[in-house]
PDB file of C-alpha atoms in Angstrom:
ATOM      1  CA  VAL A   1      89.975  81.937  49.180  1.00  0.00           C
ATOM      2  CA  TRP A   2      90.401  84.361  52.099  1.00  0.00           C
ATOM      3  CA  LEU A   3      93.914  85.247  50.819  1.00  0.00           C
ATOM      4  CA  ARG A   4      92.468  86.364  47.522  1.00  0.00           C
ATOM      5  CA  VAL A   5      89.905  88.599  49.418  1.00  0.00           C
ATOM      6  CA  LEU A   6      92.617  90.183  51.320  1.00  0.00           C
ATOM      7  CA  GLY A   7      94.708  90.499  48.259  1.00  0.00           C
ATOM      8  CA  LEU A   8      97.639  88.313  49.496  1.00  0.00           C
ATOM      9  CA  ASP A   9      99.761  85.924  47.635  1.00  0.00           C
ATOM     10  CA  ALA A  10     100.092  82.474  49.341  1.00  0.00           C
ATOM     11  CA  ARG A  11     103.840  82.329  48.697  1.00  0.00           C
ATOM     12  CA  THR A  12     104.270  85.665  50.623  1.00  0.00           C
ATOM     13  CA  VAL A  13     102.215  84.463  53.649  1.00  0.00           C
ATOM     14  CA  LEU A  14     104.190  81.079  53.674  1.00  0.00           C
ATOM     15  CA  THR A  15     107.480  82.876  53.456  1.00  0.00           C
ATOM     16  CA  PHE A  16     106.772  85.249  56.421  1.00  0.00           C
ATOM     17  CA  GLY A  17     105.370  82.361  58.396  1.00  0.00           C
ATOM     18  CA  GLY A  18     108.412  80.313  57.801  1.00  0.00           C
ATOM     19  CA  LEU A  19     110.783  83.080  58.636  1.00  0.00           C
ATOM     20  CA  GLY A  20     108.694  83.836  61.780  1.00  0.00           C
ATOM     21  CA  GLY A  21     108.903  80.188  62.846  1.00  0.00           C
ATOM     22  CA  ILE A  22     112.641  80.213  62.427  1.00  0.00           C
ATOM     23  CA  ALA A  23     113.067  83.436  64.382  1.00  0.00           C
ATOM     24  CA  PHE A  24     110.817  82.081  67.154  1.00  0.00           C
ATOM     25  CA  GLY A  25     112.775  78.827  67.284  1.00  0.00           C
ATOM     26  CA  LEU A  26     116.097  80.585  67.555  1.00  0.00           C
ATOM     27  CA  ALA A  27     114.844  82.925  70.203  1.00  0.00           C
ATOM     28  CA  ALA A  28     113.305  80.145  72.324  1.00  0.00           C
ATOM     29  CA  GLN A  29     116.396  77.861  72.092  1.00  0.00           C
ATOM     30  CA  ASN A  30     118.084  79.115  75.234  1.00  0.00           C
ATOM     31  CA  LEU A  31     115.017  79.058  77.264  1.00  0.00           C
ATOM     32  CA  VAL A  32     114.015  75.531  76.191  1.00  0.00           C
ATOM     33  CA  GLY A  33     117.651  74.259  76.832  1.00  0.00           C
ATOM     34  CA  ASN A  34     117.560  75.677  80.329  1.00  0.00           C
ATOM     35  CA  PHE A  35     114.179  74.175  81.009  1.00  0.00           C
ATOM     36  CA  ILE A  36     115.318  70.718  79.859  1.00  0.00           C
ATOM     37  CA  SER A  37     118.447  70.977  81.846  1.00  0.00           C
ATOM     38  CA  GLY A  38     116.474  71.873  84.974  1.00  0.00           C
ATOM     39  CA  LEU A  39     114.262  68.931  84.424  1.00  0.00           C
ATOM     40  CA  LEU A  40     117.270  66.638  84.239  1.00  0.00           C
ATOM     41  CA  LEU A  41     118.622  68.184  87.398  1.00  0.00           C
ATOM     42  CA  LEU A  42     115.396  67.497  89.200  1.00  0.00           C
ATOM     43  CA  ILE A  43     115.288  63.866  87.942  1.00  0.00           C
ATOM     44  CA  THR A  44     118.979  62.837  88.310  1.00  0.00           C
ATOM     45  CA  GLN A  45     119.576  65.064  91.401  1.00  0.00           C
ATOM     46  CA  PRO A  46     123.469  65.359  91.174  1.00  0.00           C
ATOM     47  CA  PHE A  47     123.166  67.802  94.078  1.00  0.00           C
ATOM     48  CA  GLN A  48     120.419  68.745  96.462  1.00  0.00           C
ATOM     49  CA  VAL A  49     119.347  71.897  98.440  1.00  0.00           C
ATOM     50  CA  GLY A  50     121.983  72.357 101.230  1.00  0.00           C
ATOM     51  CA  ASP A  51     124.888  70.903  99.252  1.00  0.00           C
ATOM     52  CA  HIS A  52     128.065  72.975  98.789  1.00  0.00           C
ATOM     53  CA  ILE A  53     128.825  73.260  95.020  1.00  0.00           C
ATOM     54  CA  GLU A  54     131.343  75.068  92.787  1.00  0.00           C
ATOM     55  CA  SER A  55     130.465  76.228  89.346  1.00  0.00           C
ATOM     56  CA  GLY A  56     133.781  77.052  87.779  1.00  0.00           C
ATOM     57  CA  GLU A  57     134.487  80.723  88.299  1.00  0.00           C
ATOM     58  CA  GLU A  58     130.829  81.727  88.167  1.00  0.00           C
ATOM     59  CA  ALA A  59     129.853  80.757  91.653  1.00  0.00           C
ATOM     60  CA  GLU A  60     130.551  78.805  94.648  1.00  0.00           C
ATOM     61  CA  GLY A  61     128.265  78.232  97.686  1.00  0.00           C
ATOM     62  CA  GLN A  62     125.445  76.460  99.251  1.00  0.00           C
ATOM     63  CA  VAL A  63     122.490  75.410  97.037  1.00  0.00           C
ATOM     64  CA  LYS A  64     119.290  77.222  98.195  1.00  0.00           C
ATOM     65  CA  ARG A  65     116.783  76.407  95.426  1.00  0.00           C
ATOM     66  CA  ILE A  66     116.765  74.058  92.315  1.00  0.00           C
ATOM     67  CA  GLY A  67     114.075  75.323  89.768  1.00  0.00           C
ATOM     68  CA  TRP A  68     113.067  74.465  86.304  1.00  0.00           C
ATOM     69  CA  SER A  69     115.504  76.824  84.596  1.00  0.00           C
ATOM     70  CA  PHE A  70     117.672  78.254  87.375  1.00  0.00           C
ATOM     71  CA  THR A  71     119.551  77.135  90.497  1.00  0.00           C
ATOM     72  CA  ASP A  72     120.011  79.666  93.370  1.00  0.00           C
ATOM     73  CA  ILE A  73     123.279  79.409  95.360  1.00  0.00           C
ATOM     74  CA  GLU A  74     124.269  81.480  98.419  1.00  0.00           C
ATOM     75  CA  ASN A  75     127.876  82.427  98.207  1.00  0.00           C
ATOM     76  CA  SER A  76     130.190  83.192 101.145  1.00  0.00           C
ATOM     77  CA  ASP A  77     129.114  86.830 101.169  1.00  0.00           C
ATOM     78  CA  GLY A  78     125.542  85.814 101.803  1.00  0.00           C
ATOM     79  CA  LEU A  79     124.403  86.945  98.323  1.00  0.00           C
ATOM     80  CA  ILE A  80     122.125  84.701  96.195  1.00  0.00           C
ATOM     81  CA  VAL A  81     123.541  83.892  92.815  1.00  0.00           C
ATOM     82  CA  ARG A  82     121.203  82.662  90.264  1.00  0.00           C
ATOM     83  CA  LEU A  83     122.758  80.261  87.733  1.00  0.00           C
ATOM     84  CA  PRO A  84     120.952  79.073  84.569  1.00  0.00           C
ATOM     85  CA  ASN A  85     120.586  75.284  84.419  1.00  0.00           C
TER      86      ASN A  85
END
């Protein structure tokens, strides 16, 4: 009823709602993936704060912090490198 009052067609509203949902899902995919990976890291604990790890060519150093979506590593230069989980 309120769609008729606003002069909108139900198919148009459903189409834009569906496209918006798809766009949101694709945009949130990376964030949700990093969050789940962080959760798995916290549960399985393959490494802990203080461990020395190497992440391919991205970073190598001592783990300083393991978060929900990022892991902070201090490299040999003393710089903190933040890696997505």
